[in-house]
Short mmCIF file of C-alpha atoms and ligand atoms in Angstrom, two decimals:
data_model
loop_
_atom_site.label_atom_id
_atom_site.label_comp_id
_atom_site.label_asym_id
_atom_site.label_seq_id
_atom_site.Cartn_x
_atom_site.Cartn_y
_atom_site.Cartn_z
CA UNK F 1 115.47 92.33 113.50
CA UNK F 2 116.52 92.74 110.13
CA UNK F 3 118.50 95.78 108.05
CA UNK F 4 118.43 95.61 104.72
CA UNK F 5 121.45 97.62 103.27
CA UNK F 6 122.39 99.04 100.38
CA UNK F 7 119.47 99.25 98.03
CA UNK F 8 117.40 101.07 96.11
CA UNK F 9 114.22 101.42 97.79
CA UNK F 10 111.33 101.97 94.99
CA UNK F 11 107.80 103.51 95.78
CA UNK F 12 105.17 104.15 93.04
CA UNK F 13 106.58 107.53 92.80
CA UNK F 14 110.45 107.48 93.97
CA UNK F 15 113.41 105.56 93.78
CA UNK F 16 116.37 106.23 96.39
CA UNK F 17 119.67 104.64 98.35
CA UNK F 18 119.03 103.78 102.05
CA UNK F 19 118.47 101.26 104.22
CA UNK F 20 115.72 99.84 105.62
CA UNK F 21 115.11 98.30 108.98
CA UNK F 22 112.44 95.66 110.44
CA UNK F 23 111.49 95.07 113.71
CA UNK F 24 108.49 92.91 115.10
CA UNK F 25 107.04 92.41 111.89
CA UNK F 26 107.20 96.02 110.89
CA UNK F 27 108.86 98.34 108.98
CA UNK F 28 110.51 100.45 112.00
CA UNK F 29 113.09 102.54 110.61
CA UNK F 30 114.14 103.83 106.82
CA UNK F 31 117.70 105.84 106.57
CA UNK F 32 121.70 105.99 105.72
CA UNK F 33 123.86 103.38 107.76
CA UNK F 34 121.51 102.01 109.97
CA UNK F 35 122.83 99.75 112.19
CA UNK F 36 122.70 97.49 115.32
CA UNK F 37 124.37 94.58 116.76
CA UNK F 38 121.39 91.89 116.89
CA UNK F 39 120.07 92.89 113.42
CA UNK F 40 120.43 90.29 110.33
CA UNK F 41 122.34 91.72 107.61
CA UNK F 42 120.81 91.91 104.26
CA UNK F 43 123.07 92.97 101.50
CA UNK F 44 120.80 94.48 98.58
CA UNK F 45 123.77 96.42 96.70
CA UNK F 46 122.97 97.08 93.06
CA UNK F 47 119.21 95.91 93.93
CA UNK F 48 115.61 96.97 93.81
CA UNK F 49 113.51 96.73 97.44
CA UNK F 50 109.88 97.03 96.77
CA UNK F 51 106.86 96.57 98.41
CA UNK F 52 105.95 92.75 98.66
CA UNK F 53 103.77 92.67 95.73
CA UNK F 54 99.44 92.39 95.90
CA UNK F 55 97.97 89.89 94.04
CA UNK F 56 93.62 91.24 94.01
CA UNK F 57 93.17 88.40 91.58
CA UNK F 58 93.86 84.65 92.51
CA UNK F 59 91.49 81.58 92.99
CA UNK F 60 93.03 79.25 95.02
CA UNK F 61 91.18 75.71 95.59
CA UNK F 62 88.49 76.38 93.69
CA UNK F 63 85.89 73.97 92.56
CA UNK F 64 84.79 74.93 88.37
CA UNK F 65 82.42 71.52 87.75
CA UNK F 66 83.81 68.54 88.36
CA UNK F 67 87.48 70.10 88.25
CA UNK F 68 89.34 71.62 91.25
CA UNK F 69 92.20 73.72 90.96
CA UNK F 70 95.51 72.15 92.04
CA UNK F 71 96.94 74.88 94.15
CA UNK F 72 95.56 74.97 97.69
CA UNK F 73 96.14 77.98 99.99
CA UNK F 74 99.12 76.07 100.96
CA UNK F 75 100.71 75.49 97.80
CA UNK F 76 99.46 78.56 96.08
CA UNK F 77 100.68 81.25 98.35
CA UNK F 78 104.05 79.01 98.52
CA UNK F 79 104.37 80.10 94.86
CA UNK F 80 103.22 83.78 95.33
CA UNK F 81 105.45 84.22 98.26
CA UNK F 82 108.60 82.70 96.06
CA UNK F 83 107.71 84.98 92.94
CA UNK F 84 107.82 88.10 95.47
CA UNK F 85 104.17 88.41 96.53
CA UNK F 86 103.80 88.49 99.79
CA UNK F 87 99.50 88.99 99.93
CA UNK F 88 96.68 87.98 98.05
CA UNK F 89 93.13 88.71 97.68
CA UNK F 90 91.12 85.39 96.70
CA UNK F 91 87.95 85.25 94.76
CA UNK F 92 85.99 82.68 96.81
CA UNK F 93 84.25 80.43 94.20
CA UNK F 94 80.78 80.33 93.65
CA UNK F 95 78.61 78.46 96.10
CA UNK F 96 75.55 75.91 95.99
CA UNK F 97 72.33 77.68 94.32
CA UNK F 98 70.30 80.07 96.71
CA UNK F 99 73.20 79.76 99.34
CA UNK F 100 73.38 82.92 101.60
CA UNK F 101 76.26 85.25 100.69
CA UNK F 102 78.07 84.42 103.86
CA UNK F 103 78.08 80.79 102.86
CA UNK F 104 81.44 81.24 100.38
CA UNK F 105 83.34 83.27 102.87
CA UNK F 106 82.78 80.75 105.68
CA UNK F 107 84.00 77.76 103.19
CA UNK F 108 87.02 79.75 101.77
CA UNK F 109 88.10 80.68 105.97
CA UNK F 110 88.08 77.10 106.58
CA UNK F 111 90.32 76.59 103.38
CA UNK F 112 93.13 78.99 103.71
CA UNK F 113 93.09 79.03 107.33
CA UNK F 114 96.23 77.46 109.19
CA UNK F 115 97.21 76.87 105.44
CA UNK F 116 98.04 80.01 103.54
CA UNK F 117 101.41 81.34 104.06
CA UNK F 118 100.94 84.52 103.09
CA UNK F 119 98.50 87.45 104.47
CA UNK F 120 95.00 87.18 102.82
CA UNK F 121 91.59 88.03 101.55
CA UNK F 122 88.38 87.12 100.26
CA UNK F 123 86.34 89.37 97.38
CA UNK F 124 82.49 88.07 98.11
CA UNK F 125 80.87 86.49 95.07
CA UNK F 126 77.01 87.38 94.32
CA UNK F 127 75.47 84.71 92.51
CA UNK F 128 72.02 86.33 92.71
CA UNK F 129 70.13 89.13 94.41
CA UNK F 130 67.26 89.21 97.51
CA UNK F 131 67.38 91.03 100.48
CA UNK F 132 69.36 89.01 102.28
CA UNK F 133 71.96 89.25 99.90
CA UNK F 134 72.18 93.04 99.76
CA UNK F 135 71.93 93.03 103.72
CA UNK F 136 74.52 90.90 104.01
CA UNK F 137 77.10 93.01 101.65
CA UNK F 138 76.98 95.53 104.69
CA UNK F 139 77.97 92.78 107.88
CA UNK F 140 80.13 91.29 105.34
CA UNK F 141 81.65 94.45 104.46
CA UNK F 142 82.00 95.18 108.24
CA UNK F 143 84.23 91.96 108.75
CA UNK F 144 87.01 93.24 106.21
CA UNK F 145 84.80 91.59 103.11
CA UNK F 146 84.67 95.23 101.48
CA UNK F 147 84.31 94.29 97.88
CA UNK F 148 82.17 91.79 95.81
CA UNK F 149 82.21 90.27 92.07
CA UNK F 150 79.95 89.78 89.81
CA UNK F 151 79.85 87.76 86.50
CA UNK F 152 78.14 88.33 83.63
CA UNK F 153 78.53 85.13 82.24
CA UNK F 154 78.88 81.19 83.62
CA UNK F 155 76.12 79.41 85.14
CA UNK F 156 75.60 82.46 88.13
CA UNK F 157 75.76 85.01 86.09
CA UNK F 158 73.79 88.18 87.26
CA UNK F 159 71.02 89.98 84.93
CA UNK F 160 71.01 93.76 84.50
CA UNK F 161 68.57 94.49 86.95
CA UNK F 162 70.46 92.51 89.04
CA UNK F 163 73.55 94.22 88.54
CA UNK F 164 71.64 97.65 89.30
CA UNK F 165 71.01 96.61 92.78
CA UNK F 166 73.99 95.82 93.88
CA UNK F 167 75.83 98.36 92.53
CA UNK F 168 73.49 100.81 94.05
CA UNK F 169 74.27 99.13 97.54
CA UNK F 170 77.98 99.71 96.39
CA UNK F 171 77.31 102.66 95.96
CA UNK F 172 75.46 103.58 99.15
CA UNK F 173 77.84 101.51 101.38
CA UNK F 174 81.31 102.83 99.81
CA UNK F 175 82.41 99.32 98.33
CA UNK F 176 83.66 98.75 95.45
CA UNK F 177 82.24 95.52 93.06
CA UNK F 178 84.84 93.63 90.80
CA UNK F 179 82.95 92.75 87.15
CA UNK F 180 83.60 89.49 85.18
CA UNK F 181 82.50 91.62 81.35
CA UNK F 182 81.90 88.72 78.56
CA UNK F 183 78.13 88.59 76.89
CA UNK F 184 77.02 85.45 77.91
CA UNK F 185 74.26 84.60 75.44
CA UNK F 186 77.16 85.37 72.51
CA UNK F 187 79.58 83.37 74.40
CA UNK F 188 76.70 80.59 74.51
CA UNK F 189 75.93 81.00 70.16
CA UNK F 190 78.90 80.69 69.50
CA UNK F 191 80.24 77.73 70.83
CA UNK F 192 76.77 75.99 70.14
CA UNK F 193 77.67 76.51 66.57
CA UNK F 194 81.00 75.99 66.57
CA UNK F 195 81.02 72.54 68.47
CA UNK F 196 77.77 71.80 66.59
CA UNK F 197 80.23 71.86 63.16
CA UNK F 198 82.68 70.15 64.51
CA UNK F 199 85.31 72.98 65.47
CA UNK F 200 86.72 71.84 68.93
CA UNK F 201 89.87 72.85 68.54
CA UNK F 202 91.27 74.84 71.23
CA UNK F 203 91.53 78.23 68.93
CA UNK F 204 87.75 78.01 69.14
CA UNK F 205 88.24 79.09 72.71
CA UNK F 206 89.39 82.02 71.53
CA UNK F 207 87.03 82.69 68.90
CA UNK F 208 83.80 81.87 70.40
CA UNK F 209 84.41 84.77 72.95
CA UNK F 210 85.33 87.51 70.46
CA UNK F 211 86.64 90.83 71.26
CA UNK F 212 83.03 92.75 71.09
CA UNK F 213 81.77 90.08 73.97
CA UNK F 214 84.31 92.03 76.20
CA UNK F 215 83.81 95.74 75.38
CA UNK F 216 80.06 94.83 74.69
CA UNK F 217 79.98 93.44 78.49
CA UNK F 218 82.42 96.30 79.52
CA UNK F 219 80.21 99.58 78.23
CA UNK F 220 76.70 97.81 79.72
CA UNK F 221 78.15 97.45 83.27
CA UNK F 222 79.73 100.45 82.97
CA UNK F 223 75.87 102.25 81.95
CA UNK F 224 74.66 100.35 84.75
CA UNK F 225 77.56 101.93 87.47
CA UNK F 226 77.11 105.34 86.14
CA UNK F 227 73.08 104.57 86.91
CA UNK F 228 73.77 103.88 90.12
CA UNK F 229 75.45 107.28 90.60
CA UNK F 230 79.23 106.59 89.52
CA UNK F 231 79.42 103.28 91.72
CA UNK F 232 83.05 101.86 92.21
CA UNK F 233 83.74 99.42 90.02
CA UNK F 234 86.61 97.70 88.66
CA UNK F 235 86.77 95.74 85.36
CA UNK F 236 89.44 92.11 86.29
CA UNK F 237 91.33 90.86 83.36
CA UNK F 238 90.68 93.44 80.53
CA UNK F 239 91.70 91.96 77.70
CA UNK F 240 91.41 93.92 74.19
CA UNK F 241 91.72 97.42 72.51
CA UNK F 242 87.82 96.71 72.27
CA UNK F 243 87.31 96.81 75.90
CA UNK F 244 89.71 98.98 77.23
CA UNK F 245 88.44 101.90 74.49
CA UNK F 246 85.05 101.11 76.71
CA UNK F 247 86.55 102.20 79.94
CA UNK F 248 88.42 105.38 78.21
CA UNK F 249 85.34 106.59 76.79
CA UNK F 250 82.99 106.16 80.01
CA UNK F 251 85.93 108.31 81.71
CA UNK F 252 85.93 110.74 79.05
CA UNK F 253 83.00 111.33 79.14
CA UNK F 254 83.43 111.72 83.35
CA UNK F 255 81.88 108.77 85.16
CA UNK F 256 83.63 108.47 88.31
CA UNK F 257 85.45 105.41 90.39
CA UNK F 258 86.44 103.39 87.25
CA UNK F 259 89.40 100.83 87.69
CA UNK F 260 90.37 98.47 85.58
CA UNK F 261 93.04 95.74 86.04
CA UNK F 262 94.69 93.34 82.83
CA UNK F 263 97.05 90.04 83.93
CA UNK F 264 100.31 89.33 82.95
CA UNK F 265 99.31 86.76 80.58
CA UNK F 266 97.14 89.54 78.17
CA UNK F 267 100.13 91.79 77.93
CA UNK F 268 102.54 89.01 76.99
CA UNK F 269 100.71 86.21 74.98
CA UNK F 270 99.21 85.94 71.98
CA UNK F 271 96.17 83.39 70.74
CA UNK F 272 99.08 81.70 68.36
CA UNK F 273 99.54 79.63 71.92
CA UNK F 274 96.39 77.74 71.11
CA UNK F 275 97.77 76.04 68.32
CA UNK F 276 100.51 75.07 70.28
CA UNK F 277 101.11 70.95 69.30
CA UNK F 278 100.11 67.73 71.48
CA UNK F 279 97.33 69.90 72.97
CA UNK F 280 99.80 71.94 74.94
CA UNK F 281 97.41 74.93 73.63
CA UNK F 282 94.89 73.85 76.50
CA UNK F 283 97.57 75.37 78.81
CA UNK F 284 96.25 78.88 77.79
CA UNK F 285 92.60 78.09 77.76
CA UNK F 286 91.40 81.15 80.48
CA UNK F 287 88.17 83.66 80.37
CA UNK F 288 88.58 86.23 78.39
CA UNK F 289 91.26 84.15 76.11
CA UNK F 290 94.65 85.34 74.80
CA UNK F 291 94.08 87.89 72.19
CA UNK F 292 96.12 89.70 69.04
CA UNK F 293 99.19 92.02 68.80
CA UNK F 294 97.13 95.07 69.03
CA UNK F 295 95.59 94.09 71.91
CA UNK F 296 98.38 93.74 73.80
CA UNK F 297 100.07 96.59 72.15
CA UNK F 298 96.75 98.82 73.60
CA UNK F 299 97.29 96.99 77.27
CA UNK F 300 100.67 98.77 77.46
CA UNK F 301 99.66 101.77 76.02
CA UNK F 302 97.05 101.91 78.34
CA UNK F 303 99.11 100.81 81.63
CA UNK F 304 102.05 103.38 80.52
CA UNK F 305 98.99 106.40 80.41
CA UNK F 306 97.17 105.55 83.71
CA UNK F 307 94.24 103.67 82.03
CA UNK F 308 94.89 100.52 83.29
CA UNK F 309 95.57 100.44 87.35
CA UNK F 310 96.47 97.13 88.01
CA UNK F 311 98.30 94.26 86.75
CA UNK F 312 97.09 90.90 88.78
CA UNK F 313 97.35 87.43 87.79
CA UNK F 314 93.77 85.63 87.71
CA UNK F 315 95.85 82.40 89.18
CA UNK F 316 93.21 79.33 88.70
CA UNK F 317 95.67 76.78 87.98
CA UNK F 318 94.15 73.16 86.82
CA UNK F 319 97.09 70.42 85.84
CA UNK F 320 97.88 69.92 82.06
CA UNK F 321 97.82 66.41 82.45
CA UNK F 322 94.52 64.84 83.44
CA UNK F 323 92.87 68.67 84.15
CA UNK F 324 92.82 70.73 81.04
CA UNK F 325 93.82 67.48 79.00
CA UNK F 326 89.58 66.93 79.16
CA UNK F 327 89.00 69.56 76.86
CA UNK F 328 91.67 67.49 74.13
CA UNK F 329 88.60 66.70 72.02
CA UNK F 330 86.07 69.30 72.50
CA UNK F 331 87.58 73.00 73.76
CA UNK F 332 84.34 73.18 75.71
CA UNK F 333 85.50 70.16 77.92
CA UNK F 334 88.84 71.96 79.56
CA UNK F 335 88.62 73.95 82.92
CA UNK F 336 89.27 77.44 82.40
CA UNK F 337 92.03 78.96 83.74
CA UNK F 338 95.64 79.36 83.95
CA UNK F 339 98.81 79.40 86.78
CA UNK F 340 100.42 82.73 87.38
CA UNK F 341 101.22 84.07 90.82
CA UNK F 342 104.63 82.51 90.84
CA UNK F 343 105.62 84.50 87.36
CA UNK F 344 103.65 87.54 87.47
CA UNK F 345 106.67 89.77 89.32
CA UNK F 346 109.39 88.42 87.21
CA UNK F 347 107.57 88.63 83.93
CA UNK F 348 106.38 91.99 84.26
CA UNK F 349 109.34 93.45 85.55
CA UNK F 350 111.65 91.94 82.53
CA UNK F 351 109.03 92.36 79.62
CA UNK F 352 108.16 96.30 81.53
CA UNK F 353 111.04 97.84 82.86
CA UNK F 354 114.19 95.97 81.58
CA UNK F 355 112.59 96.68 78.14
CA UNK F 356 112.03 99.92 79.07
CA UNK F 357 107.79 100.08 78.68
CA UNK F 358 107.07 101.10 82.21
CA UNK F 359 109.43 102.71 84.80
CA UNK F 360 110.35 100.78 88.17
CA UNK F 361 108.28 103.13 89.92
CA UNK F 362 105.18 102.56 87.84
CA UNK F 363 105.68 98.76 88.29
CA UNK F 364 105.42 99.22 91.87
CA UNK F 365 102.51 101.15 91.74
CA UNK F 366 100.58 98.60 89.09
CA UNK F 367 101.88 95.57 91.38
CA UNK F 368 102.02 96.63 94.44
CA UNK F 369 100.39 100.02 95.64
CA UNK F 370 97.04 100.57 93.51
CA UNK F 371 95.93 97.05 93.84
CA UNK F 372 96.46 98.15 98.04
CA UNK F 373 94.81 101.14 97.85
CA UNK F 374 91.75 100.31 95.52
CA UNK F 375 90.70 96.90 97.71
CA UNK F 376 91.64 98.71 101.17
CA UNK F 377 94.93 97.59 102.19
CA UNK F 378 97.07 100.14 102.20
CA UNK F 379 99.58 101.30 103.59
CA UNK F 380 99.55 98.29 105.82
CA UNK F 381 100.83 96.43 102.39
CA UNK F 382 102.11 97.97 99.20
CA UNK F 383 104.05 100.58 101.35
CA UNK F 384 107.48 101.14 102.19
CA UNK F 385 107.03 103.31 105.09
CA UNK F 386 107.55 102.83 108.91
CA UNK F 387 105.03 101.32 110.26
CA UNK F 388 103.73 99.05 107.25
CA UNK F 389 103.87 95.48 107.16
CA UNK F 390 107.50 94.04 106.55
CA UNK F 391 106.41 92.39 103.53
CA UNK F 392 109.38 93.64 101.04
CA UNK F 393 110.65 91.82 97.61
CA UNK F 394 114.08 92.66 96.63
CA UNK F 395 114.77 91.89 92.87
CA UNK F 396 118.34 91.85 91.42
CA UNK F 397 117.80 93.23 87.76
CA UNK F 398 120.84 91.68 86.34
CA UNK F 399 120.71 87.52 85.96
CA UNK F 400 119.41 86.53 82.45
CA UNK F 401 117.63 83.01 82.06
CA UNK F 402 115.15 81.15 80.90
CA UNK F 403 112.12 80.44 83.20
CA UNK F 404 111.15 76.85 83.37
CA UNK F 405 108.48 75.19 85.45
CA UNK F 406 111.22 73.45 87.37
CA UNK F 407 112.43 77.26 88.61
CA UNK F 408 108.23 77.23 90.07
CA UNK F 409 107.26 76.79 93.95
CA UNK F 410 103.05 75.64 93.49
CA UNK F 411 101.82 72.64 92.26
CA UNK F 412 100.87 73.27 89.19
CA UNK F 413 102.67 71.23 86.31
CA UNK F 414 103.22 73.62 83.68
CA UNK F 415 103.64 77.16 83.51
CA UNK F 416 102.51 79.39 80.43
CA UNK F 417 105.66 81.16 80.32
CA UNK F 418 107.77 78.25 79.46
CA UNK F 419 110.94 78.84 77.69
CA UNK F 420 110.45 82.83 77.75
CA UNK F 421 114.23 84.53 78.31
CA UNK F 422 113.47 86.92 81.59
CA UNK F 423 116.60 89.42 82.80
CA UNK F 424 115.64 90.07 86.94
CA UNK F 425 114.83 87.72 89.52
CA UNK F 426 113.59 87.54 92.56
CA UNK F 427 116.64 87.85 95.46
CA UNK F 428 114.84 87.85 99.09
CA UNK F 429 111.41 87.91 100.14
CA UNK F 430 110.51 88.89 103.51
CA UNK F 431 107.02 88.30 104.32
CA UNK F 432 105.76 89.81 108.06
CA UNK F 433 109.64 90.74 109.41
CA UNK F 434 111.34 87.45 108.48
CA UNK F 435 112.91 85.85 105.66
CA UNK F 436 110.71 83.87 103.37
CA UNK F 437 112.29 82.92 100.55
CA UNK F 438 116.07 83.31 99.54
CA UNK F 439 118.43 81.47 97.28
CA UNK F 440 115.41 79.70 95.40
CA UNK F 441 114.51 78.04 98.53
CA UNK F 442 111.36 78.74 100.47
CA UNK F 443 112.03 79.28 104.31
CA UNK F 444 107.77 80.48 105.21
CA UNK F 445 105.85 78.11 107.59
CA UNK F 446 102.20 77.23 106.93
CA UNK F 447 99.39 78.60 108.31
CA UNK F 448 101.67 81.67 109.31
CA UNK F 449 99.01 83.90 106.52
CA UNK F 450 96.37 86.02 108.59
CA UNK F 451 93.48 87.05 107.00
CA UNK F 452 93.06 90.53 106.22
CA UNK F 453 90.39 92.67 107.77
CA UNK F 454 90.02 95.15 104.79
CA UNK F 455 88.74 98.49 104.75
CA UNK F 456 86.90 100.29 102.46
CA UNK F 457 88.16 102.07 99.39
CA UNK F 458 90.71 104.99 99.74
CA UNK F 459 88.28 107.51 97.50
O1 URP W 1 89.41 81.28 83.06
C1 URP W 1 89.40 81.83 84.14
N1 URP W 1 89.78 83.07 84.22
N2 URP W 1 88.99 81.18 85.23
C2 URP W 1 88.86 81.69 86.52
C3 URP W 1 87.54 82.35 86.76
C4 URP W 1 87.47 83.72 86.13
O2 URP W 1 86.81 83.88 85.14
O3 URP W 1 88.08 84.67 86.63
ZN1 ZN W 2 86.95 86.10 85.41
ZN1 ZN W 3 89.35 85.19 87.84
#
C-alpha cells in the first residue's frame, strides 16, 4: 500500500489538496489525512499528482527499410515510464505486402510481450483493403484492437476509395481510424526534383513536404469521413496553421467525431534545427517536418481553444550515429523519425504551464485524459479516481535545469531537446500500485506491461 500525502491532485478539470491512497494496484481511497500503519509514505508537499500520462503515439521496434528503431519495448517504455508515462499505445509497423491484418498485431505481441514495462496497446495498420481486411477490423476490434491507421503516403499508402471503405466500416463498427495526412505524389515531385538538382541538404526535408501537402491531405480525408457519415477520425501529428485551419473549418461547418492530436516537437521546434552543423540537423528529420513560428504559434492557439485534443509524441527513435547519419549526403537516405516519450511530460509542462500557455488542468487533459478517452482507455488510465489504475506521475514544478541526453532512460543517443532550460521535473512515478521511478533511478521490472484490451470510443 501506498499514501501519497500532501499534494495537489490535478484532473482535466480540477485541482485540489488531499491525499491519495493505493492498494493492489488500484487507486482505493482519495481524502484528508489518510492514514495506516503498513502504507509507504509518499511526501508530495508543494507538488502536482496527475494521472500517469498516455502516450496514443509511439513506434517502438519498428522496422522503416533497412533501419530499425533503437528503442525496443524494453527500453522504450523504460524511458516513457521515467518521463512520467506510465501507458502507451504503439503503432505496429507495416507488414509484408498482402499480409492479413492480424499479421502486425501477432508480430508486435511477440515484441512487447514479457518486455514492455509499462501497460500497452496496438493501433492496427491497413496497408490495403479486401474483405478480409474489413472483416478482420471487427475480431480485431473485439480483442481490444479498436482503432486502425491509415497513411496517405509511404510505400502502403491507401487510395481514396480505399480510404472510403474503411472508414465506412469505422463507421458502422464504432472505431475510430488514426490518418497519416501528407499528399504523396507532391511529397514524391518534390524530392525527385530537388535531389535531381542536387539539393540534399537536410532543409530539403522540410521543403519537399510543404505546408499545403498537410492541409491538402487533411481536408480530402476529412471529405472522405464526412462521406462515410461523420466517421471517427483523428488526424496524428498536425503540424501547420495550414492543416489545422482544415480541421476548424470541417467542424465549422459541423462534421462530427473529429480529433486531432500535434507532438511536442511541432509546438516547440522550428525548421532552423535542420541547419543545425556536423549534420546534427538529421536529428529532426520526422514526417510531417518541423515547421515556422506561425505554425507553432497556431498549435497553441489551437490546443489553448479545444481544437487540438491531444499532445502525443510520435516516438520512432533511430541513433544519430550510424542511423540517421545515412541520410548525411542525400536527406532522402535518413530514417524518419525522432525520440520523444522520455521528454514529452517535462517539455510540455515547462514550455505550457510554467509559461503560463495552458493551465495544469488542461495539460492533464491533453496528456493524459483525452488521449484515454478517445482510444478507449479510460478511466482505467488517465483518471484519478478510486478504482483506476495506480498509474500516477507526481511533478515538482520548482527545479530549473537544462535537459541533456545524459538526464534520458531509452536508448536512443541524442535527444532533440538538447540544451533547452525546462523548470518541473518529474518526482515519482508509480506505475500499477508500486514505485517505478524515483530519484532519477528506474525501480520497474520487465515484462511487468500488460497489454490493454481497449474498448471502443467514449462517443
Ligand atoms: O517520421 C516519422 N514520423 N516516422 C514514424 C512514422 C510516422 O510517420 O508516424
Ligand atoms: Zn506519421
Ligand atoms: Zn508516427
Amino acid at each position: 500500500m501506498i499514501i501519497i500525502k500532501n499534494g495537489t491532485i490535478v484532473t482535466e478539470s480540477e485541482s485540489y489538496h488531499s491525499d491519495i491512497m493505493v492498494e493492489n494496484n488500484k487507486i482505493s481511497c482519495i481524502g484528508a489525512n489518510l492514514s495506516d500503519d503498513n502504507a509507504e509514505i509518499i511526501d508530495a508537499s508543494g507538488m502536482y499528482v496527475i494521472p500517469g500520462a498516455v502516450d496514443v503515439h509511439t513506434h517502438m521496434d519498428l522496422q522503416s527499410g533497412n533501419s530499425r528503431s533503437i528503442d525496443d519495448f524494453y527500453t522504450g517504455t523504460v524511458a516513457a515510464v521515467c518521463g512520467g508515462t506510465t501507458s502507451i499505445v504503439d503503432h505496429v509497423a507495416f507488414g509484408p505486402p498482402k499480409c492479413v491484418l492480424r499479421h502486425q498485431i501477432d508480430e508486435y505481441h511477440k515484441l512487447a510481450n514479457g518486455k514492455a514495462v509499462i501497460d500497452y496497446g496496438f493501433h492496427g495498420v491497413i496497408q490495403h483493403v479486401n474483405d478480409g481486411v474489413l472483416s478482420d477490423m471487427e475480431s480485431l476490434a473485439k480483442e481490444g484492437i479498436s482503432s486502425f491507421k491509415i497513411y496517405m503516403t509511404y510505400d502502403f499508402k491507401l487510395d481514396d476509395g480505399s480510404i472510403l471503405k474503411v472508414l465506412q466500416k469505422a463507421k458502422e463498427l464504432g472505431i475510430i481510424i488514426a490518418v497519416h495526412a501528407e499528399n504523396n505524389d507532391v511529397i514524391n515531385d518534390l524530392r525527385e526534383k530537388y535531389v535531381s538538382n542536387g539539393c540534399v541538404e537536410t532543409i530539403y526535408h522540410a521543403k519537399s513536404r510543404p505546408d499545403h501537402c498537410e492541409a491538402e491531405a487533411i481536408s480530402r480525408v476529412l471529405h472522405l469521413a464526412a462521406l462515410a457519415g461523420d466517421a471517427p477520425i483523428y488526424i496524428v501529428h498536425t503540424s501547420t496553421e495550414k492543416g489545422l485551419d482544415e480541421i476548424r473549418k470541417a467542424r465549422a461547418q459541423g462534421q462530427k467525431n473529429i480529433f486531432s492530436e500535434t507532438c511536442t516537437q511541432y509546438l516547440t521546434m522550428t525548421e532552423e534545427k535542420y541547419f543545425e552543423p556536423n549534420n546534427n540537423g538529421l536529428k529532426y528529420v520526422m514526417s510531417p517536418p518541423l515547421r515556422k513560428k506561425k505554425d507553432i504559434e497556431a498549435l497553441w492557439k489551437g490546443i489553448q481553444d479545444g481544437a487540438i485534443n491531444v499532445i502525443a509524441t510520435d516516438h520512432c527513435s533511430f541513433n544519430l550515429k550510424g542511423d540517421k547519419q545515412k541520410g548525411a549526403d542525400d536527406f532522402t537516405k535518413c530514417p524518419n523519425g525522432a525520440p520523444g516519450v522520455a521528454e514529452r511530460v517535462v517539455v510540455i509542462f515547462s514550455e505550457g504551464v510554467m509559461k503560463k500557455k495552458i493551465s495544469i488542468n488542461l495539460f492533464v487533459k491533453l496528456l493524459c485524459t483525452n488521449p484515454a478517452k478517445i482510444y478507449g482507455l479510460y478511466p482505467k488510465k488517465g483518471s484519478l479516481i478510486p478504482g483506476a489504475d495506480a498509474d500516477i506521475t507526481i511533478i515538482n514544478p520548482n527545479p530549473e535545469y537544462t535537459i541533456t541526453r545524459n538526464m534520458l532512460h531509452g536508448a536512443v543517443d541524442y535527444t532533440c531537446f538538447e540544451g533547452m532550460k525546462l523548470k518541473g521535473e518529474i518526482d515519482t512515478v508509480i506505475q500499477n500500485g508500486k514505485v517505478a521511478y524515483k530519484n532519477n533511478k528506474f525501480f520497474g521490472k520487465k515484462g511487468n506491461g500488460e497489454f490493454i484490451k481497449r474498448k471502443i470510443m467514449e462517443q
